[in-house]
mmCIF file of C-alpha atoms and ligand atoms in Angstrom:
data_model
loop_
_atom_site.group_PDB
_atom_site.id
_atom_site.type_symbol
_atom_site.label_atom_id
_atom_site.label_comp_id
_atom_site.label_asym_id
_atom_site.label_seq_id
_atom_site.Cartn_x
_atom_site.Cartn_y
_atom_site.Cartn_z
ATOM 1 C CA UNK A 20 -7.759 -2.398 -18.745
ATOM 2 C CA UNK A 21 -8.932 -3.210 -15.457
ATOM 3 C CA UNK A 22 -8.411 -6.619 -14.693
ATOM 4 C CA UNK A 23 -5.291 -8.895 -15.277
ATOM 5 C CA UNK A 24 -4.885 -12.541 -14.972
ATOM 6 C CA UNK A 25 -1.173 -13.948 -14.769
ATOM 7 C CA UNK A 26 0.860 -16.666 -13.882
ATOM 8 C CA UNK A 27 1.559 -16.558 -9.878
ATOM 9 C CA UNK A 28 4.350 -14.802 -9.288
ATOM 10 C CA UNK A 29 7.671 -15.825 -7.764
ATOM 11 C CA UNK A 30 9.929 -13.487 -5.475
ATOM 12 C CA UNK A 31 13.600 -14.571 -6.583
ATOM 13 C CA UNK A 32 15.413 -12.373 -4.108
ATOM 14 C CA UNK A 33 13.540 -12.529 -0.469
ATOM 15 C CA UNK A 34 14.952 -11.549 3.426
ATOM 16 C CA UNK A 35 12.721 -13.507 5.595
ATOM 17 C CA UNK A 36 14.924 -14.095 8.500
ATOM 18 C CA UNK A 37 14.027 -15.604 11.151
ATOM 19 C CA UNK A 38 11.861 -15.687 14.757
ATOM 20 C CA UNK A 39 9.746 -13.824 15.740
ATOM 21 C CA UNK A 40 10.533 -11.478 12.557
ATOM 22 C CA UNK A 41 10.063 -14.540 10.365
ATOM 23 C CA UNK A 42 7.009 -15.178 11.442
ATOM 24 C CA UNK A 43 5.503 -11.391 11.081
ATOM 25 C CA UNK A 44 6.708 -11.233 7.411
ATOM 26 C CA UNK A 45 6.417 -14.760 5.901
ATOM 27 C CA UNK A 46 2.762 -14.379 5.514
ATOM 28 C CA UNK A 47 3.264 -11.061 3.602
ATOM 29 C CA UNK A 48 4.970 -12.640 0.879
ATOM 30 C CA UNK A 49 2.995 -15.764 0.696
ATOM 31 C CA UNK A 50 -0.023 -14.149 0.135
ATOM 32 C CA UNK A 51 0.720 -13.305 -3.213
ATOM 33 C CA UNK A 52 3.880 -15.378 -4.257
ATOM 34 C CA UNK A 53 4.158 -18.802 -5.336
ATOM 35 C CA UNK A 54 7.836 -19.322 -4.222
ATOM 36 C CA UNK A 55 10.643 -17.405 -3.292
ATOM 37 C CA UNK A 56 14.719 -17.787 -3.272
ATOM 38 C CA UNK A 57 15.621 -17.163 0.440
ATOM 39 C CA UNK A 58 18.457 -15.272 1.599
ATOM 40 C CA UNK A 59 21.016 -17.183 3.991
ATOM 41 C CA UNK A 60 22.216 -13.704 6.004
ATOM 42 C CA UNK A 61 20.953 -14.882 9.310
ATOM 43 C CA UNK A 62 23.203 -14.226 12.160
ATOM 44 C CA UNK A 63 24.837 -16.980 11.989
ATOM 45 C CA UNK A 64 24.958 -17.782 8.509
ATOM 46 C CA UNK A 65 23.542 -20.652 6.656
ATOM 47 C CA UNK A 66 26.485 -22.179 5.618
ATOM 48 C CA UNK A 67 25.953 -25.814 5.472
ATOM 49 C CA UNK A 68 23.115 -28.556 3.962
ATOM 50 C CA UNK A 69 21.911 -29.200 8.038
ATOM 51 C CA UNK A 70 21.811 -25.358 7.977
ATOM 52 C CA UNK A 71 19.237 -24.987 5.477
ATOM 53 C CA UNK A 72 17.487 -27.805 6.135
ATOM 54 C CA UNK A 73 16.575 -26.280 10.074
ATOM 55 C CA UNK A 74 16.033 -23.099 8.265
ATOM 56 C CA UNK A 75 13.586 -24.417 5.518
ATOM 57 C CA UNK A 76 11.862 -26.117 8.446
ATOM 58 C CA UNK A 77 11.645 -22.846 10.407
ATOM 59 C CA UNK A 78 9.793 -21.202 7.596
ATOM 60 C CA UNK A 79 7.433 -23.856 7.318
ATOM 61 C CA UNK A 80 6.362 -23.602 10.144
ATOM 62 C CA UNK A 81 5.752 -19.669 9.956
ATOM 63 C CA UNK A 82 3.574 -19.888 7.246
ATOM 64 C CA UNK A 83 -0.259 -19.727 7.508
ATOM 65 C CA UNK A 84 -2.038 -22.637 7.574
ATOM 66 C CA UNK A 85 -2.962 -24.082 4.178
ATOM 67 C CA UNK A 86 -0.448 -22.021 2.768
ATOM 68 C CA UNK A 87 1.253 -23.687 -0.370
ATOM 69 C CA UNK A 88 4.447 -21.421 -0.299
ATOM 70 C CA UNK A 89 8.172 -23.134 -1.456
ATOM 71 C CA UNK A 90 10.690 -21.597 -0.044
ATOM 72 C CA UNK A 91 13.826 -21.933 -2.452
ATOM 73 C CA UNK A 92 16.657 -22.031 -0.183
ATOM 74 C CA UNK A 93 20.333 -21.267 -0.820
ATOM 75 C CA UNK A 94 23.516 -21.566 1.509
ATOM 76 C CA UNK A 95 25.576 -18.492 2.208
ATOM 77 C CA UNK A 96 29.159 -18.854 0.400
ATOM 78 C CA UNK A 97 32.115 -18.987 2.608
ATOM 79 C CA UNK A 98 36.041 -19.594 2.215
ATOM 80 C CA UNK A 99 35.437 -22.661 4.089
ATOM 81 C CA UNK A 100 32.521 -23.800 1.945
ATOM 82 C CA UNK A 101 33.149 -27.702 1.350
ATOM 83 C CA UNK A 102 31.738 -28.045 -2.144
ATOM 84 C CA UNK A 103 30.853 -31.811 -1.394
ATOM 85 C CA UNK A 104 27.839 -30.957 0.832
ATOM 86 C CA UNK A 105 27.111 -28.327 -1.415
ATOM 87 C CA UNK A 106 26.711 -30.507 -4.515
ATOM 88 C CA UNK A 107 24.793 -32.838 -2.413
ATOM 89 C CA UNK A 108 22.368 -30.655 -1.203
ATOM 90 C CA UNK A 109 21.805 -29.100 -4.493
ATOM 91 C CA UNK A 110 21.387 -32.768 -5.915
ATOM 92 C CA UNK A 111 18.644 -33.319 -3.065
ATOM 93 C CA UNK A 112 16.485 -30.364 -4.418
ATOM 94 C CA UNK A 113 17.314 -28.852 -0.638
ATOM 95 C CA UNK A 114 18.886 -25.570 -2.350
ATOM 96 C CA UNK A 115 18.179 -23.931 -5.264
ATOM 97 C CA UNK A 116 21.335 -21.652 -5.327
ATOM 98 C CA UNK A 117 24.219 -20.154 -3.659
ATOM 99 C CA UNK A 118 24.967 -16.429 -2.546
ATOM 100 C CA UNK A 119 27.938 -14.654 -2.649
ATOM 101 C CA UNK A 120 28.269 -11.493 -0.656
ATOM 102 C CA UNK A 121 31.802 -10.174 -0.931
ATOM 103 C CA UNK A 122 32.790 -9.369 3.002
ATOM 104 C CA UNK A 123 31.897 -5.802 4.000
ATOM 105 C CA UNK A 124 29.461 -5.618 1.452
ATOM 106 C CA UNK A 125 26.010 -5.249 3.400
ATOM 107 C CA UNK A 126 23.730 -6.508 6.103
ATOM 108 C CA UNK A 127 25.098 -9.282 8.252
ATOM 109 C CA UNK A 128 27.938 -10.455 5.190
ATOM 110 C CA UNK A 129 31.216 -10.706 7.665
ATOM 111 C CA UNK A 130 31.032 -14.235 6.952
ATOM 112 C CA UNK A 131 31.226 -13.227 3.038
ATOM 113 C CA UNK A 132 34.206 -13.974 0.810
ATOM 114 C CA UNK A 133 37.625 -11.792 0.980
ATOM 115 C CA UNK A 134 39.028 -13.175 -2.063
ATOM 116 C CA UNK A 135 37.140 -14.616 -5.082
ATOM 117 C CA UNK A 136 40.364 -16.997 -5.480
ATOM 118 C CA UNK A 137 39.878 -18.757 -2.422
ATOM 119 C CA UNK A 138 36.400 -19.865 -3.441
ATOM 120 C CA UNK A 139 37.104 -21.075 -6.666
ATOM 121 C CA UNK A 140 37.512 -24.845 -6.292
ATOM 122 C CA UNK A 141 33.673 -23.616 -5.249
ATOM 123 C CA UNK A 142 32.530 -22.030 -7.914
ATOM 124 C CA UNK A 143 33.903 -24.780 -10.277
ATOM 125 C CA UNK A 144 32.232 -27.482 -8.742
ATOM 126 C CA UNK A 145 28.675 -25.525 -9.356
ATOM 127 C CA UNK A 146 29.866 -24.796 -12.645
ATOM 128 C CA UNK A 147 29.969 -28.506 -13.014
ATOM 129 C CA UNK A 148 26.580 -29.169 -11.345
ATOM 130 C CA UNK A 149 24.653 -26.129 -12.795
ATOM 131 C CA UNK A 150 24.062 -24.750 -9.380
ATOM 132 C CA UNK A 151 23.090 -21.218 -9.973
ATOM 133 C CA UNK A 152 25.339 -18.394 -8.369
ATOM 134 C CA UNK A 153 23.522 -15.573 -6.674
ATOM 135 C CA UNK A 154 25.658 -12.034 -6.359
ATOM 136 C CA UNK A 155 25.952 -9.185 -4.350
ATOM 137 C CA UNK A 156 27.627 -7.007 -7.026
ATOM 138 C CA UNK A 157 29.582 -4.400 -5.708
ATOM 139 C CA UNK A 158 33.060 -4.079 -4.323
ATOM 140 C CA UNK A 159 33.780 -3.032 -0.811
ATOM 141 C CA UNK A 160 36.918 -0.930 -1.383
ATOM 142 C CA UNK A 161 36.315 1.936 1.007
ATOM 143 C CA UNK A 162 38.349 4.243 -1.747
ATOM 144 C CA UNK A 163 35.521 3.241 -4.315
ATOM 145 C CA UNK A 164 32.653 6.353 -4.046
ATOM 146 C CA UNK A 165 29.522 3.898 -2.745
ATOM 147 C CA UNK A 166 27.480 5.032 -6.474
ATOM 148 C CA UNK A 167 30.317 3.725 -8.425
ATOM 149 C CA UNK A 168 30.750 0.292 -6.894
ATOM 150 C CA UNK A 169 28.272 -1.683 -9.309
ATOM 151 C CA UNK A 170 29.972 -0.707 -12.146
ATOM 152 C CA UNK A 171 33.338 -1.287 -10.426
ATOM 153 C CA UNK A 172 32.412 -4.781 -9.447
ATOM 154 C CA UNK A 173 31.244 -6.011 -12.889
ATOM 155 C CA UNK A 174 34.731 -4.953 -14.540
ATOM 156 C CA UNK A 175 37.178 -6.066 -11.732
ATOM 157 C CA UNK A 176 35.208 -9.469 -10.578
ATOM 158 C CA UNK A 177 32.185 -10.352 -12.725
ATOM 159 C CA UNK A 178 33.534 -10.088 -16.144
ATOM 160 C CA UNK A 179 37.308 -11.425 -15.222
ATOM 161 C CA UNK A 180 34.790 -14.648 -13.180
ATOM 162 C CA UNK A 181 32.398 -15.152 -16.145
ATOM 163 C CA UNK A 182 35.423 -15.663 -18.685
ATOM 164 C CA UNK A 183 37.312 -18.251 -16.111
ATOM 165 C CA UNK A 184 34.425 -20.147 -15.778
ATOM 166 C CA UNK A 185 31.981 -19.542 -18.887
ATOM 167 C CA UNK A 186 29.507 -22.255 -17.576
ATOM 168 C CA UNK A 187 28.440 -20.737 -14.175
ATOM 169 C CA UNK A 188 25.191 -19.803 -13.973
ATOM 170 C CA UNK A 189 25.223 -16.004 -12.735
ATOM 171 C CA UNK A 190 22.429 -13.685 -11.526
ATOM 172 C CA UNK A 191 23.184 -10.504 -10.987
ATOM 173 C CA UNK A 192 21.345 -9.229 -8.261
ATOM 174 C CA UNK A 193 19.323 -6.767 -7.257
ATOM 175 C CA UNK A 194 21.385 -4.143 -10.515
ATOM 176 C CA UNK A 195 20.715 -0.689 -9.919
ATOM 177 C CA UNK A 196 22.486 0.746 -12.658
ATOM 178 C CA UNK A 197 22.582 1.294 -16.107
ATOM 179 C CA UNK A 198 25.932 -0.508 -16.704
ATOM 180 C CA UNK A 199 24.446 -3.189 -15.090
ATOM 181 C CA UNK A 200 21.769 -3.582 -17.823
ATOM 182 C CA UNK A 201 24.037 -3.034 -20.298
ATOM 183 C CA UNK A 202 26.568 -5.700 -19.163
ATOM 184 C CA UNK A 203 23.531 -7.993 -18.555
ATOM 185 C CA UNK A 204 22.424 -7.649 -22.445
ATOM 186 C CA UNK A 205 25.826 -8.228 -23.621
ATOM 187 C CA UNK A 206 26.193 -11.743 -22.207
ATOM 188 C CA UNK A 207 25.446 -14.355 -24.594
ATOM 189 C CA UNK A 208 24.655 -17.035 -22.298
ATOM 190 C CA UNK A 209 25.045 -17.906 -18.410
ATOM 191 C CA UNK A 210 23.980 -14.479 -16.677
ATOM 192 C CA UNK A 211 20.950 -12.904 -15.639
ATOM 193 C CA UNK A 212 19.906 -10.353 -13.029
ATOM 194 C CA UNK A 213 17.000 -9.446 -10.360
ATOM 195 C CA UNK A 214 15.343 -5.838 -10.063
ATOM 196 C CA UNK A 215 13.639 -5.030 -7.699
ATOM 197 C CA UNK A 216 10.226 -3.356 -6.556
ATOM 198 C CA UNK A 217 11.979 -0.080 -5.323
ATOM 199 C CA UNK A 218 14.749 0.403 -7.667
ATOM 200 C CA UNK A 219 12.220 0.765 -10.093
ATOM 201 C CA UNK A 220 10.479 3.623 -8.203
ATOM 202 C CA UNK A 221 13.163 5.597 -6.629
ATOM 203 C CA UNK A 222 15.961 7.377 -7.388
ATOM 204 C CA UNK A 223 18.851 8.535 -5.383
ATOM 205 C CA UNK A 224 16.799 12.618 -4.565
ATOM 206 C CA UNK A 225 14.291 9.848 -3.188
ATOM 207 C CA UNK A 226 16.207 9.677 -0.580
ATOM 208 C CA UNK A 227 18.194 12.577 -0.137
ATOM 209 C CA UNK A 228 16.403 15.553 -1.535
ATOM 210 C CA UNK A 229 14.124 17.499 1.105
ATOM 211 C CA UNK A 230 15.180 15.700 4.096
ATOM 212 C CA UNK A 231 17.431 12.118 4.635
ATOM 213 C CA UNK A 232 14.478 9.205 4.097
ATOM 214 C CA UNK A 233 15.620 6.260 6.432
ATOM 215 C CA UNK A 234 13.027 3.898 4.843
ATOM 216 C CA UNK A 235 14.557 4.427 1.234
ATOM 217 C CA UNK A 236 18.003 3.465 2.207
ATOM 218 C CA UNK A 237 19.271 -0.103 0.907
ATOM 219 C CA UNK A 238 22.127 -1.411 -0.355
ATOM 220 C CA UNK A 239 22.880 -1.269 -3.354
ATOM 221 C CA UNK A 240 21.838 2.543 -2.594
ATOM 222 C CA UNK A 241 19.448 3.816 -5.174
ATOM 223 C CA UNK A 242 21.726 5.682 -8.072
ATOM 224 C CA UNK A 243 20.437 8.766 -10.487
ATOM 225 C CA UNK A 244 17.780 8.597 -12.289
ATOM 226 C CA UNK A 245 19.056 7.366 -15.539
ATOM 227 C CA UNK A 246 20.043 4.552 -14.006
ATOM 228 C CA UNK A 247 16.275 4.381 -12.982
ATOM 229 C CA UNK A 248 15.218 4.278 -16.041
ATOM 230 C CA UNK A 249 17.518 1.919 -17.827
ATOM 231 C CA UNK A 250 15.999 -0.456 -15.354
ATOM 232 C CA UNK A 251 12.273 -0.167 -16.265
ATOM 233 C CA UNK A 252 13.222 -0.087 -19.569
ATOM 234 C CA UNK A 253 14.742 -3.329 -18.907
ATOM 235 C CA UNK A 254 12.147 -4.718 -16.516
ATOM 236 C CA UNK A 255 9.300 -3.773 -19.260
ATOM 237 C CA UNK A 256 11.042 -5.274 -22.009
ATOM 238 C CA UNK A 257 10.731 -8.822 -21.630
ATOM 239 C CA UNK A 258 13.881 -9.791 -21.876
ATOM 240 C CA UNK A 259 14.149 -13.182 -20.635
ATOM 241 C CA UNK A 260 17.238 -12.070 -18.376
ATOM 242 C CA UNK A 261 15.400 -9.870 -15.903
ATOM 243 C CA UNK A 262 13.291 -10.789 -13.493
ATOM 244 C CA UNK A 263 11.985 -9.729 -10.221
ATOM 245 C CA UNK A 264 13.655 -9.723 -6.758
ATOM 246 C CA UNK A 265 12.049 -7.655 -4.200
ATOM 247 C CA UNK A 266 15.022 -7.710 -1.867
ATOM 248 C CA UNK A 267 12.606 -7.419 0.555
ATOM 249 C CA UNK A 268 14.319 -6.674 3.550
ATOM 250 C CA UNK A 269 12.221 -6.040 6.665
ATOM 251 C CA UNK A 270 14.299 -4.411 9.700
ATOM 252 C CA UNK A 271 12.217 -2.974 12.642
ATOM 253 C CA UNK A 272 11.628 1.390 13.194
ATOM 254 C CA UNK A 273 14.271 1.414 15.402
ATOM 255 C CA UNK A 274 16.699 -0.018 13.742
ATOM 256 C CA UNK A 275 16.138 1.995 10.326
ATOM 257 C CA UNK A 276 15.593 5.235 12.391
ATOM 258 C CA UNK A 277 19.012 5.944 14.222
ATOM 259 C CA UNK A 278 22.175 7.416 13.740
ATOM 260 C CA UNK A 279 23.595 4.523 11.635
ATOM 261 C CA UNK A 280 20.756 3.022 10.414
ATOM 262 C CA UNK A 281 19.989 -0.530 8.732
ATOM 263 C CA UNK A 282 20.033 -0.904 4.620
ATOM 264 C CA UNK A 283 17.063 -2.676 3.423
ATOM 265 C CA UNK A 284 13.803 -1.804 2.206
ATOM 266 C CA UNK A 285 10.449 -3.910 2.996
ATOM 267 C CA UNK A 286 8.291 -4.031 -0.104
ATOM 268 C CA UNK A 287 6.796 -7.971 0.442
ATOM 269 C CA UNK A 288 3.226 -6.217 1.124
ATOM 270 C CA UNK A 289 2.385 -4.120 -1.728
ATOM 271 C CA UNK A 290 5.080 -5.104 -4.218
ATOM 272 C CA UNK A 291 2.576 -6.376 -7.154
ATOM 273 C CA UNK A 292 0.386 -3.618 -6.822
ATOM 274 C CA UNK A 293 3.328 -1.050 -7.246
ATOM 275 C CA UNK A 294 4.425 -3.389 -10.112
ATOM 276 C CA UNK A 295 1.447 -3.236 -11.644
ATOM 277 C CA UNK A 296 1.590 0.501 -11.773
ATOM 278 C CA UNK A 297 4.761 0.948 -12.733
ATOM 279 C CA UNK A 298 4.416 -1.507 -15.962
ATOM 280 C CA UNK A 299 0.820 0.307 -16.476
ATOM 281 C CA UNK A 300 2.597 3.970 -16.280
ATOM 282 C CA UNK A 301 4.867 2.325 -19.104
ATOM 283 C CA UNK A 302 2.067 1.003 -21.520
ATOM 284 C CA UNK A 303 3.557 -2.551 -20.334
ATOM 285 C CA UNK A 304 1.237 -4.220 -18.830
ATOM 286 C CA UNK A 305 1.205 -7.467 -20.755
ATOM 287 C CA UNK A 306 5.248 -7.798 -19.979
ATOM 288 C CA UNK A 307 4.521 -7.446 -16.282
ATOM 289 C CA UNK A 308 3.610 -11.996 -16.573
ATOM 290 C CA UNK A 309 7.377 -12.362 -17.751
ATOM 291 C CA UNK A 310 9.128 -10.238 -15.170
ATOM 292 C CA UNK A 311 7.259 -11.571 -12.204
ATOM 293 C CA UNK A 312 6.393 -15.317 -13.189
ATOM 294 C CA UNK A 313 7.718 -16.701 -16.196
ATOM 295 C CA UNK A 314 11.515 -15.570 -16.735
ATOM 296 C CA UNK A 315 12.821 -16.705 -13.365
ATOM 297 C CA UNK A 316 11.861 -20.068 -13.196
ATOM 298 C CA UNK A 317 13.061 -20.678 -17.075
ATOM 299 C CA UNK A 318 16.711 -19.340 -15.927
ATOM 300 C CA UNK A 319 16.174 -21.287 -12.620
ATOM 301 C CA UNK A 320 15.361 -24.413 -14.830
ATOM 302 C CA UNK A 321 12.031 -24.490 -12.651
ATOM 303 C CA UNK A 322 8.628 -25.164 -13.837
ATOM 304 C CA UNK A 323 6.323 -22.139 -13.948
ATOM 305 C CA UNK A 324 3.156 -21.723 -11.729
ATOM 306 C CA UNK A 325 0.322 -23.431 -12.635
ATOM 307 C CA UNK A 326 -1.735 -21.187 -10.624
ATOM 308 C CA UNK A 327 -2.568 -17.668 -11.065
ATOM 309 C CA UNK A 328 -3.050 -14.068 -9.424
ATOM 310 C CA UNK A 329 -5.924 -11.421 -10.930
ATOM 311 C CA UNK A 330 -4.563 -8.058 -10.511
ATOM 312 C CA UNK A 331 -7.361 -5.713 -10.303
ATOM 313 C CA UNK A 332 -7.632 -1.913 -10.718
ATOM 314 C CA UNK A 333 -9.870 -0.088 -8.661
ATOM 315 C CA UNK A 334 -11.588 3.320 -8.635
ATOM 316 C CA UNK A 335 -9.750 4.450 -5.365
ATOM 317 C CA UNK A 336 -6.711 3.448 -3.711
ATOM 318 C CA UNK A 337 -5.989 0.582 -2.140
ATOM 319 C CA UNK A 338 -5.308 0.976 1.559
ATOM 320 C CA UNK A 339 -2.315 -1.014 2.564
ATOM 321 C CA UNK A 340 -0.767 -1.271 6.067
ATOM 322 C CA UNK A 341 1.701 1.411 6.651
ATOM 323 C CA UNK A 342 3.352 -1.057 9.021
ATOM 324 C CA UNK A 343 3.503 -4.772 9.953
ATOM 325 C CA UNK A 344 4.027 -4.917 13.840
ATOM 326 C CA UNK A 345 6.364 -7.480 15.315
ATOM 327 C CA UNK A 346 7.033 -8.102 18.814
ATOM 328 C CA UNK A 347 10.667 -6.654 18.273
ATOM 329 C CA UNK A 348 8.744 -3.225 16.690
ATOM 330 C CA UNK A 349 7.143 -2.069 13.996
ATOM 331 C CA UNK A 350 8.427 -2.801 10.263
ATOM 332 C CA UNK A 351 7.252 0.070 7.825
ATOM 333 C CA UNK A 352 6.301 -0.967 4.681
ATOM 334 C CA UNK A 353 7.427 0.428 1.625
ATOM 335 C CA UNK A 354 5.448 3.736 0.406
ATOM 336 C CA UNK A 355 5.847 4.271 -3.559
ATOM 337 C CA UNK A 356 5.035 7.822 -3.255
ATOM 338 C CA UNK A 357 1.865 8.022 -4.904
ATOM 339 C CA UNK A 358 -1.857 6.389 -4.653
ATOM 340 C CA UNK A 359 -1.375 2.098 -5.966
ATOM 341 C CA UNK A 360 -4.763 1.520 -7.374
ATOM 342 C CA UNK A 361 -4.245 -2.556 -8.093
ATOM 343 C CA UNK A 362 -4.727 -4.729 -5.647
ATOM 344 C CA UNK A 363 -4.093 -8.624 -5.846
ATOM 345 C CA UNK A 364 -6.200 -11.726 -5.471
ATOM 346 C CA UNK A 365 -5.862 -15.396 -5.683
HETATM 347 O O1 DOR B 413 19.245 -3.055 1.511
HETATM 348 C C1 DOR B 413 19.695 -4.464 1.758
HETATM 349 N N1 DOR B 413 19.073 -4.858 3.149
HETATM 350 N N2 DOR B 413 20.968 -4.807 0.935
HETATM 351 C C2 DOR B 413 21.117 -6.206 0.773
HETATM 352 O O2 DOR B 413 21.837 -6.469 0.310
HETATM 353 C C3 DOR B 413 21.089 -7.019 2.591
HETATM 354 C C4 DOR B 413 19.706 -6.439 2.939
HETATM 355 C C5 DOR B 413 19.313 -6.923 4.430
HETATM 356 O O3 DOR B 413 19.047 -8.134 4.947
HETATM 357 O O4 DOR B 413 19.014 -6.392 5.534
HETATM 358 ZN ZN1 ZN B 414 19.119 -8.820 -0.603
#
């Protein structure tokens, strides 16, 4: 197959940042994607309906003229979140979900949740109104090995939470382990997971073997190959509980290439080409539409997009700009480590 037309995809986990960075990266996502769930981990974070409305307006202003891209806003859950403000924002359609960051788990998560019991009244309200909860599923206990933090979170936080609030609709974000895949598969209802482009392609050797590769460092950190294979099997299975969330997270090169470099992979530019390559390699191109375009809206109870994109396999590798220029410095585009032959057109 050399061309594949699919329903226009959505990105169910995206960092757009703010200011100059927002202006630089928003067009990269708006090119191929119709909608994206926008992460609220700005400084300061997007915590109230008022913050979300203002951020949404800044995103709309950063889009290229004529773009019909739709940002789906989220609130950053804190221990002082007002359930009434959240519920009104969800009822108005201003927000599509709420994001739970365990405090200290990742970039700009200091205002996150220290003790889940302190937000239980908010989560109860969300379960009642059907508002989805996106979770960064890693424990932050420094004594837990970083490669085990996802599995520990499932056991000590996620499973007890699901037992306590079975009606809460949860998205386990950017799962990176076979444990995460198996846990989602074992759930009868109200649990889905996003999988990133880069976690389908790299394992921890790509970060650490033969020299350290800061551009592959992200959180949750990529795990060993058996876990990557479990993610590929889940993404290409067509199972409606798995869908695309790129977690495309731009940081400038100076902020990546420093003594304590930032976590994040920027994949907005070439995600659809990378995914076509991965799905074709598995002999599963026919399930790409489910993963990128159908399963996400079905779980979020939103309509599927009416427009399409066409992926075309070129005879020669497609050349993507290796970096996006911003006034703060360049942002390196994810390098999958192999030539890309698929290009996307609208
Ligand atoms: O690698 C990551 N980068 N993981 C996250 O959870 C946050 C993100 C960011 O905001 O840079
Ligand atoms: Zn993220």
